[in-house]
């Protein structure tokens, strides 16, 4: 049970004293409240430490007694609300809760307008509806919304309006995203709807945090352009500080060498790893993102008049941003064709990329079994320097795309030969005049695979 006591810091015996109250419960909670009450030392001497009138006192300041009783009632109500909402037990939040109880009409007016969370959610939904963002980016934006909801709730600001979000809130939200894993056990109510796999378990890396903030920045830019706020809080951050807050840092690219990929191809693995091996090798041969790879089926396979089997698809990341729906067409080298014929793109493991038993974890196990242990530099933000880790300890599905691009580069193939990006992309140019048969010949050379001709049923006609 909580206890509320008078907290008088002044030793004055005369004159007016500012009355503060302190609420405690055990050793964990200590909340202070500035009542705004001023009283003389003589009047306060007639009350005990719990704010109650002492026994046998008949002459006292009635207004002071009434005010103390009222403030204590508000404090108990605010504390009960904080526990019920799972808020952070700080005096600042305590004062806000007390203010809302004292001024219910003002709190209702504040709640009646669209809150920051409501406006951000509408922005996300409208952007998806209008085709500005694809389904994958929609999910990423929703993840930022969820984190913002937790941050505001913990800090007693869930009813905050968009215009009230300051540059200080941005900096504090950034720190929250970095270390959200520390709040999971402290505020279980906020994470009870969260899948165990998706609960924060460790400190996020710099690039992920910056990506989240950039999505929030896009939202505030929209509000500013629509005159819903005077100025985005991101534009109020100083130039140097903004560079530090919004910076990204990329490690030196790592990938499998051609010889290492061949080693994986030639290594016999256990039955439970065979599915992972097939998926990993096929994704390396195609060079597509995991989202696109998950959506592929036999419907995406075709055979050219020259007998070249290939896959064709619209990349999910750029689908809604392209002016023309030009498909990616990637020839299937021989080992990739055999995997497709055998598996029919049936890879249940790829449905769950993350988690201790997901696709990424299995890729690490596969490379460890294949003894792919070359060490690569990884930047450690805590020590501000590179550390060196075995590639099998950090591998994920992203390694497939990097490996594909590097192997193509090694044979002097300009990256648009792989047909992976739209024209003008900063990563790999999407379109070229190279015909499918020319790309097939280059890819066979790059991956060290023999040429072939297949019929419409994917049977090899001749080498």
Coordinates of C-alpha atoms in Angstrom, one line a residue:
X1 CA 0.0 0.0 0.0
X2 CA 1.3 3.4 -0.9
X3 CA 2.0 6.1 1.7
X4 CA 1.8 9.9 1.3
X5 CA 3.7 12.2 3.6
X6 CA 4.4 15.9 3.9
X7 CA 7.8 16.7 2.4
X8 CA 9.0 20.0 3.7
X9 CA 12.6 20.9 2.7
X10 CA 12.8 24.3 4.4
X11 CA 13.9 24.6 8.0
X12 CA 12.1 28.0 8.3
X13 CA 10.1 28.4 11.6
X14 CA 8.2 31.5 10.4
X15 CA 6.9 32.8 7.1
X16 CA 5.2 30.9 4.4
X17 CA 6.4 27.4 3.3
X18 CA 5.7 25.7 -0.1
X19 CA 4.0 22.4 0.7
X20 CA 5.2 19.3 -1.2
X21 CA 3.9 15.8 -0.8
X22 CA 5.7 12.5 -1.4
X23 CA 4.1 9.2 -2.3
X24 CA 6.1 6.1 -1.7
X25 CA 5.5 2.3 -2.0
X26 CA 8.3 0.1 -0.9
X27 CA 11.8 1.0 -2.1
X28 CA 10.9 1.2 -5.8
X29 CA 8.5 4.1 -5.9
X30 CA 9.1 7.7 -4.7
X31 CA 6.9 10.3 -6.4
X32 CA 6.9 14.0 -5.5
X33 CA 4.0 16.4 -6.0
X34 CA 4.1 20.2 -5.9
X35 CA 0.8 21.1 -4.4
X36 CA 1.0 24.9 -5.0
X37 CA -0.1 25.3 -1.3
X38 CA 1.7 27.8 0.9
X39 CA 1.3 27.7 4.7
X40 CA 2.9 29.0 7.8
X41 CA 5.1 26.8 9.9
X42 CA 2.6 27.3 12.8
X43 CA -0.3 26.0 10.7
X44 CA 1.7 23.1 9.4
X45 CA 2.8 22.1 13.0
X46 CA -0.8 21.1 13.7
X47 CA -0.6 18.3 11.1
X48 CA 1.3 15.0 11.4
X49 CA 3.7 13.7 8.7
X50 CA 0.8 12.0 6.9
X51 CA -1.0 15.3 6.4
X52 CA -3.7 14.5 9.0
X53 CA -4.7 16.8 11.8
X54 CA -3.1 15.9 15.0
X55 CA -5.2 14.6 17.9
X56 CA -6.7 17.1 20.4
X57 CA -6.2 20.0 17.9
X58 CA -9.4 22.0 17.7
X59 CA -8.2 25.3 16.4
X60 CA -6.6 25.0 13.0
X61 CA -6.5 26.3 9.4
X62 CA -9.6 24.8 7.9
X63 CA -8.7 25.7 4.3
X64 CA -5.2 24.1 4.6
X65 CA -6.8 20.9 6.0
X66 CA -9.3 20.8 3.1
X67 CA -6.6 21.5 0.5
X68 CA -4.2 18.8 1.8
X69 CA -7.1 16.2 1.9
X70 CA -8.0 17.1 -1.7
X71 CA -4.3 16.9 -3.0
X72 CA -3.8 13.5 -1.3
X73 CA -7.0 12.2 -2.9
X74 CA -5.8 13.4 -6.4
X75 CA -2.4 11.7 -5.7
X76 CA -3.9 8.4 -4.9
X77 CA -6.1 8.5 -8.0
X78 CA -3.2 9.5 -10.2
X79 CA -1.0 6.7 -8.8
X80 CA -3.8 4.2 -9.4
X81 CA -4.1 5.3 -13.0
X82 CA -0.3 5.0 -13.5
X83 CA -0.3 1.5 -12.2
X84 CA -3.3 0.5 -14.3
X85 CA -1.8 2.0 -17.5
X86 CA 1.7 0.6 -16.8
X87 CA 3.3 4.1 -16.9
X88 CA 6.8 4.9 -15.9
X89 CA 6.9 5.9 -12.3
X90 CA 8.4 9.3 -12.5
X91 CA 7.4 12.6 -10.9
X92 CA 6.9 14.3 -14.2
X93 CA 4.3 11.7 -15.3
X94 CA 2.8 11.8 -11.9
X95 CA 2.2 15.5 -12.1
X96 CA 0.6 15.1 -15.6
X97 CA -1.8 12.5 -14.3
X98 CA -2.8 14.7 -11.3
X99 CA -3.3 17.7 -13.7
X100 CA -5.7 15.5 -15.8
X101 CA -7.7 14.6 -12.7
X102 CA -7.9 18.2 -11.6
X103 CA -9.0 19.4 -15.1
X104 CA -11.1 16.7 -16.6
X105 CA -12.7 19.0 -19.2
X106 CA -9.2 20.1 -20.5
X107 CA -8.2 16.4 -20.7
X108 CA -11.3 15.6 -22.6
X109 CA -10.7 18.4 -25.1
X110 CA -7.2 17.2 -25.6
X111 CA -8.4 13.7 -26.2
X112 CA -11.1 14.9 -28.6
X113 CA -8.5 16.2 -31.1
X114 CA -6.5 13.7 -33.2
X115 CA -3.5 12.6 -31.1
X116 CA 0.0 12.0 -32.5
X117 CA -0.6 8.3 -32.6
X118 CA -3.9 8.6 -34.4
X119 CA -2.5 11.0 -36.9
X120 CA 0.6 8.8 -37.6
X121 CA -1.6 5.8 -38.1
X122 CA -3.8 7.7 -40.5
X123 CA -0.8 8.8 -42.4
X124 CA 0.4 5.2 -42.7
X125 CA -2.9 3.9 -43.8
X126 CA -3.4 6.6 -46.4
X127 CA 0.1 6.1 -47.8
X128 CA -0.6 2.4 -48.3
X129 CA -4.0 3.0 -49.8
X130 CA -2.7 5.6 -52.3
X131 CA 0.2 3.3 -53.4
X132 CA 2.9 5.5 -51.9
X133 CA 4.3 2.6 -49.9
X134 CA 4.2 -1.1 -50.6
X135 CA 2.9 -3.8 -48.2
X136 CA 6.4 -4.5 -46.8
X137 CA 7.0 -0.8 -46.0
X138 CA 3.6 -0.5 -44.6
X139 CA 4.5 -3.2 -42.0
X140 CA 7.7 -1.4 -41.3
X141 CA 5.8 1.8 -40.6
X142 CA 3.4 0.0 -38.4
X143 CA 6.4 -1.3 -36.4
X144 CA 7.5 2.3 -35.8
X145 CA 4.0 3.3 -34.8
X146 CA 4.0 0.4 -32.2
X147 CA 7.3 1.5 -30.7
X148 CA 6.1 5.2 -30.6
X149 CA 2.9 4.0 -28.8
X150 CA 5.0 2.2 -26.1
X151 CA 7.4 5.2 -25.7
X152 CA 4.5 7.7 -25.3
X153 CA 2.5 5.4 -23.0
X154 CA 5.5 4.7 -20.7
X155 CA 6.1 8.4 -20.4
X156 CA 2.5 9.4 -19.9
X157 CA 2.2 11.1 -23.2
X158 CA -0.2 8.9 -25.1
X159 CA -2.7 11.8 -25.7
X160 CA 0.0 14.1 -27.0
X161 CA -0.9 16.1 -30.1
X162 CA 1.4 16.1 -33.2
X163 CA 2.4 19.8 -32.6
X164 CA 3.5 18.9 -29.0
X165 CA 6.2 16.4 -30.1
X166 CA 9.5 18.2 -29.7
X167 CA 13.1 17.7 -30.7
X168 CA 13.8 16.5 -27.2
X169 CA 11.1 13.8 -27.7
X170 CA 12.9 12.7 -30.8
X171 CA 16.2 12.3 -28.9
X172 CA 14.5 10.4 -26.1
X173 CA 12.5 8.2 -28.5
X174 CA 15.8 7.4 -30.3
X175 CA 17.3 6.2 -27.0
X176 CA 14.2 4.2 -26.3
X177 CA 14.4 2.4 -29.6
X178 CA 18.0 1.5 -29.0
X179 CA 17.3 -0.1 -25.6
X180 CA 13.7 -1.1 -25.8
X181 CA 14.6 -4.6 -24.7
X182 CA 15.2 -3.2 -21.2
X183 CA 11.5 -2.3 -20.9
X184 CA 9.9 -5.7 -21.8
X185 CA 10.0 -7.2 -18.3
X186 CA 9.3 -3.8 -16.6
X187 CA 6.1 -3.2 -18.6
X188 CA 4.7 -6.6 -19.5
X189 CA 1.2 -5.2 -20.3
X190 CA 2.6 -3.2 -23.2
X191 CA 4.1 -6.4 -24.7
X192 CA 1.4 -9.0 -24.0
X193 CA 0.1 -8.8 -27.6
X194 CA 3.6 -9.0 -29.0
X195 CA 4.7 -12.4 -30.5
X196 CA 7.5 -13.8 -28.4
X197 CA 9.7 -13.9 -31.6
X198 CA 9.2 -10.2 -32.1
X199 CA 9.8 -9.0 -28.5
X200 CA 13.0 -6.8 -28.3
X201 CA 15.8 -9.0 -26.9
X202 CA 18.9 -6.9 -27.4
X203 CA 20.1 -3.4 -28.3
X204 CA 19.3 -2.4 -31.8
X205 CA 22.0 -1.4 -34.2
X206 CA 22.5 2.2 -35.4
X207 CA 21.2 1.7 -38.9
X208 CA 17.9 0.1 -37.8
X209 CA 17.3 3.0 -35.3
X210 CA 18.1 5.6 -38.0
X211 CA 15.7 3.9 -40.4
X212 CA 12.9 4.1 -37.8
X213 CA 13.5 7.8 -37.2
X214 CA 13.5 8.5 -41.0
X215 CA 10.0 7.1 -41.2
X216 CA 8.9 9.3 -38.4
X217 CA 10.7 12.3 -40.1
X218 CA 8.7 11.6 -43.3
X219 CA 5.5 11.8 -41.4
X220 CA 6.4 15.1 -39.8
X221 CA 7.5 16.5 -43.2
X222 CA 4.0 15.6 -44.5
X223 CA 2.3 17.5 -41.6
X224 CA 4.5 20.5 -42.2
X225 CA 3.7 20.6 -45.9
X226 CA 0.0 20.4 -45.1
X227 CA 0.3 23.3 -42.6
X228 CA -0.8 21.0 -39.7
X229 CA 2.2 22.0 -37.8
X230 CA 4.4 25.1 -38.1
X231 CA 7.7 23.3 -38.3
X232 CA 8.8 19.7 -38.1
X233 CA 10.7 18.9 -34.9
X234 CA 13.4 17.3 -36.9
X235 CA 14.2 20.7 -38.5
X236 CA 14.6 22.1 -35.0
X237 CA 17.5 19.9 -34.2
X238 CA 20.9 21.6 -34.7
X239 CA 22.8 20.7 -37.8
X240 CA 25.7 18.8 -36.1
X241 CA 23.4 17.0 -33.7
X242 CA 21.1 16.0 -36.5
X243 CA 24.0 14.5 -38.4
X244 CA 24.9 12.4 -35.4
X245 CA 21.3 11.4 -34.7
X246 CA 20.4 10.5 -38.3
X247 CA 23.7 8.9 -39.3
X248 CA 24.1 5.4 -40.7
X249 CA 27.2 3.3 -40.8
X250 CA 27.7 0.4 -43.1
X251 CA 30.2 -2.4 -42.6
X252 CA 32.5 -3.4 -45.4
X253 CA 30.4 -5.7 -47.7
X254 CA 30.8 -9.4 -47.0
X255 CA 29.7 -12.3 -49.3
X256 CA 30.6 -15.8 -50.2
X257 CA 33.4 -16.2 -52.7
X258 CA 32.7 -18.4 -55.7
X259 CA 34.8 -21.2 -54.2
X260 CA 32.9 -21.0 -50.9
X261 CA 29.6 -21.2 -52.7
X262 CA 30.9 -24.3 -54.6
X263 CA 31.9 -25.7 -51.2
X264 CA 28.3 -25.4 -50.0
X265 CA 27.0 -26.9 -53.2
X266 CA 29.2 -29.9 -52.9
X267 CA 28.9 -30.5 -49.1
X268 CA 26.5 -33.3 -48.1
X269 CA 24.3 -32.2 -45.2
X270 CA 21.8 -33.9 -43.0
X271 CA 18.2 -34.3 -44.1
X272 CA 17.0 -31.5 -41.7
X273 CA 19.4 -29.1 -43.3
X274 CA 18.7 -30.1 -47.0
X275 CA 15.8 -27.7 -47.3
X276 CA 17.9 -24.8 -46.0
X277 CA 20.7 -25.7 -48.3
X278 CA 18.4 -25.8 -51.4
X279 CA 16.7 -22.5 -50.4
X280 CA 20.1 -20.8 -49.8
X281 CA 21.7 -21.9 -53.0
X282 CA 18.7 -21.1 -55.1
X283 CA 18.4 -17.6 -53.5
X284 CA 22.1 -17.0 -54.2
X285 CA 21.6 -18.0 -57.9
X286 CA 18.6 -15.7 -58.2
X287 CA 19.9 -12.8 -56.2
X288 CA 16.4 -11.7 -55.1
X289 CA 15.3 -10.2 -51.8
X290 CA 13.9 -12.6 -49.2
X291 CA 10.4 -11.1 -49.6
X292 CA 10.4 -11.8 -53.3
X293 CA 11.9 -15.2 -52.8
X294 CA 9.1 -16.2 -50.4
X295 CA 6.5 -15.3 -53.0
X296 CA 8.0 -17.3 -55.9
X297 CA 6.2 -20.4 -57.2
X298 CA 6.2 -22.5 -60.3
X299 CA 3.9 -19.8 -61.8
X300 CA 7.0 -17.6 -61.9
X301 CA 9.0 -20.1 -64.0
X302 CA 9.1 -19.9 -67.8
X303 CA 11.2 -21.2 -70.7
X304 CA 12.4 -19.0 -73.6
X305 CA 12.2 -20.1 -77.2
X306 CA 16.0 -20.9 -76.9
X307 CA 15.3 -23.4 -74.2
X308 CA 16.5 -21.2 -71.3
X309 CA 14.5 -21.6 -68.0
X310 CA 14.1 -18.4 -66.1
X311 CA 12.1 -16.8 -63.3
X312 CA 10.1 -13.6 -63.8
X313 CA 8.5 -11.4 -61.1
X314 CA 7.8 -7.8 -60.1
X315 CA 10.0 -6.9 -57.2
X316 CA 7.9 -6.0 -54.2
X317 CA 10.1 -3.1 -53.0
X318 CA 9.8 -1.1 -56.2
X319 CA 6.5 -2.4 -57.5
X320 CA 4.4 0.6 -56.5
X321 CA 7.0 3.2 -57.4
X322 CA 7.7 2.1 -61.0
X323 CA 6.0 3.9 -63.9
X324 CA 6.1 0.7 -65.9
X325 CA 5.6 -2.9 -64.7
X326 CA 8.8 -4.4 -66.2
X327 CA 9.4 -7.8 -64.7
X328 CA 12.8 -9.0 -63.4
X329 CA 13.9 -11.9 -65.6
X330 CA 16.7 -14.1 -64.1
X331 CA 18.0 -17.2 -65.9
X332 CA 18.2 -20.4 -63.9
X333 CA 21.7 -21.8 -64.0
X334 CA 21.9 -25.6 -64.0
X335 CA 22.0 -26.3 -60.2
X336 CA 19.2 -23.8 -59.6
X337 CA 17.0 -25.5 -62.2
X338 CA 17.5 -28.8 -60.6
X339 CA 16.5 -27.4 -57.2
X340 CA 13.4 -25.8 -58.7
X341 CA 12.4 -29.1 -60.3
X342 CA 12.9 -31.0 -57.1
X343 CA 11.4 -28.6 -54.6
X344 CA 8.8 -26.6 -56.6
X345 CA 9.7 -23.6 -54.5
X346 CA 8.3 -25.4 -51.4
X347 CA 10.5 -23.9 -48.6
X348 CA 8.5 -23.7 -45.4
X349 CA 11.6 -22.6 -43.5
X350 CA 11.7 -19.3 -45.4
X351 CA 8.3 -18.2 -44.0
X352 CA 10.0 -17.4 -40.7
X353 CA 13.3 -15.6 -41.4
X354 CA 13.9 -14.6 -37.8
X355 CA 14.0 -16.3 -34.5
X356 CA 16.2 -19.0 -33.0
X357 CA 14.9 -21.7 -35.4
X358 CA 14.2 -19.4 -38.4
X359 CA 15.7 -19.3 -41.9
X360 CA 18.5 -16.9 -40.9
X361 CA 19.5 -19.1 -37.9
X362 CA 19.5 -22.2 -40.2
X363 CA 21.7 -20.4 -42.7
X364 CA 24.3 -19.9 -40.0
X365 CA 24.1 -23.6 -39.1
X366 CA 24.5 -24.6 -42.7
X367 CA 27.6 -22.5 -43.3
X368 CA 29.1 -23.8 -40.0
X369 CA 28.5 -27.4 -41.2
X370 CA 30.1 -26.5 -44.5
X371 CA 33.1 -25.0 -42.6
X372 CA 32.7 -21.5 -44.1
X373 CA 34.5 -19.8 -41.3
X374 CA 36.3 -16.9 -43.0
X375 CA 36.4 -13.9 -40.7
X376 CA 35.0 -10.5 -41.8
X377 CA 35.1 -7.0 -40.1
X378 CA 32.0 -5.9 -38.3
X379 CA 31.8 -2.5 -36.7
X380 CA 31.0 -2.5 -32.9
X381 CA 29.2 0.7 -31.9
X382 CA 30.0 0.2 -28.2
X383 CA 33.8 0.1 -28.7
X384 CA 33.8 2.3 -31.8
X385 CA 36.0 -0.1 -33.7
X386 CA 35.8 -3.2 -35.9
X387 CA 35.6 -6.7 -34.5
X388 CA 36.2 -9.8 -36.6
X389 CA 33.6 -12.5 -36.7
X390 CA 33.3 -15.8 -38.7
X391 CA 30.9 -15.4 -41.6
X392 CA 28.9 -18.3 -40.4
X393 CA 28.1 -16.4 -37.2
X394 CA 26.6 -13.3 -38.9
X395 CA 25.1 -14.8 -42.1
X396 CA 21.5 -14.2 -43.1
X397 CA 19.3 -14.3 -46.2
X398 CA 20.9 -10.9 -47.2
X399 CA 24.1 -12.8 -47.8
X400 CA 22.5 -14.5 -50.8
X401 CA 21.9 -11.2 -52.7
X402 CA 25.4 -9.9 -51.8
X403 CA 26.9 -13.2 -53.0
X404 CA 25.0 -13.1 -56.3
X405 CA 26.1 -9.5 -57.0
X406 CA 29.7 -10.2 -56.2
X407 CA 30.0 -13.4 -58.3
X408 CA 28.6 -11.5 -61.2
X409 CA 31.0 -8.7 -60.7
X410 CA 33.9 -11.1 -60.6
X411 CA 33.4 -12.0 -64.3
X412 CA 33.2 -8.3 -65.3
X413 CA 29.4 -8.4 -65.7
X414 CA 27.8 -5.0 -65.3
X415 CA 25.2 -5.4 -62.6
X416 CA 22.2 -4.6 -64.8
X417 CA 22.9 -7.9 -66.6
X418 CA 21.4 -9.6 -63.6
X419 CA 18.1 -7.7 -64.1
X420 CA 17.8 -6.9 -60.5
X421 CA 16.9 -3.2 -60.4
X422 CA 15.1 -0.5 -62.2
X423 CA 17.0 1.9 -64.3
X424 CA 18.7 4.6 -62.3
X425 CA 18.9 2.6 -59.1
X426 CA 21.8 3.5 -56.9
X427 CA 22.6 -0.2 -56.1
X428 CA 22.3 -2.1 -59.4
X429 CA 20.9 -0.8 -62.7
X430 CA 17.8 -2.7 -63.5
X431 CA 17.5 -2.7 -67.3
X432 CA 19.8 -3.4 -70.2
X433 CA 19.7 -4.3 -73.9
X434 CA 21.3 -7.6 -73.1
X435 CA 18.9 -10.4 -74.2
X436 CA 18.0 -13.3 -71.9
X437 CA 20.3 -15.7 -73.8
X438 CA 23.3 -13.3 -73.3
X439 CA 22.6 -13.0 -69.6
X440 CA 22.3 -16.8 -69.4
X441 CA 25.7 -17.3 -70.9
X442 CA 27.3 -14.7 -68.5
X443 CA 25.6 -16.3 -65.5
X444 CA 26.7 -19.8 -66.5
X445 CA 30.3 -18.5 -66.6
X446 CA 29.9 -16.6 -63.3
X447 CA 28.6 -19.6 -61.4
X448 CA 30.7 -22.2 -63.2
X449 CA 27.7 -24.1 -64.5
X450 CA 27.2 -25.8 -67.9
X451 CA 24.8 -24.4 -70.5
X452 CA 21.6 -26.4 -71.3
X453 CA 18.4 -26.3 -73.2
X454 CA 15.1 -27.3 -71.6
X455 CA 11.7 -28.0 -72.9
X456 CA 8.5 -26.5 -71.6
X457 CA 8.4 -29.2 -68.9
X458 CA 11.9 -28.2 -67.7
X459 CA 13.4 -31.4 -69.0
X460 CA 17.0 -31.0 -70.3
X461 CA 17.0 -31.5 -74.1
X462 CA 20.8 -31.3 -74.5
X463 CA 23.8 -29.7 -72.8

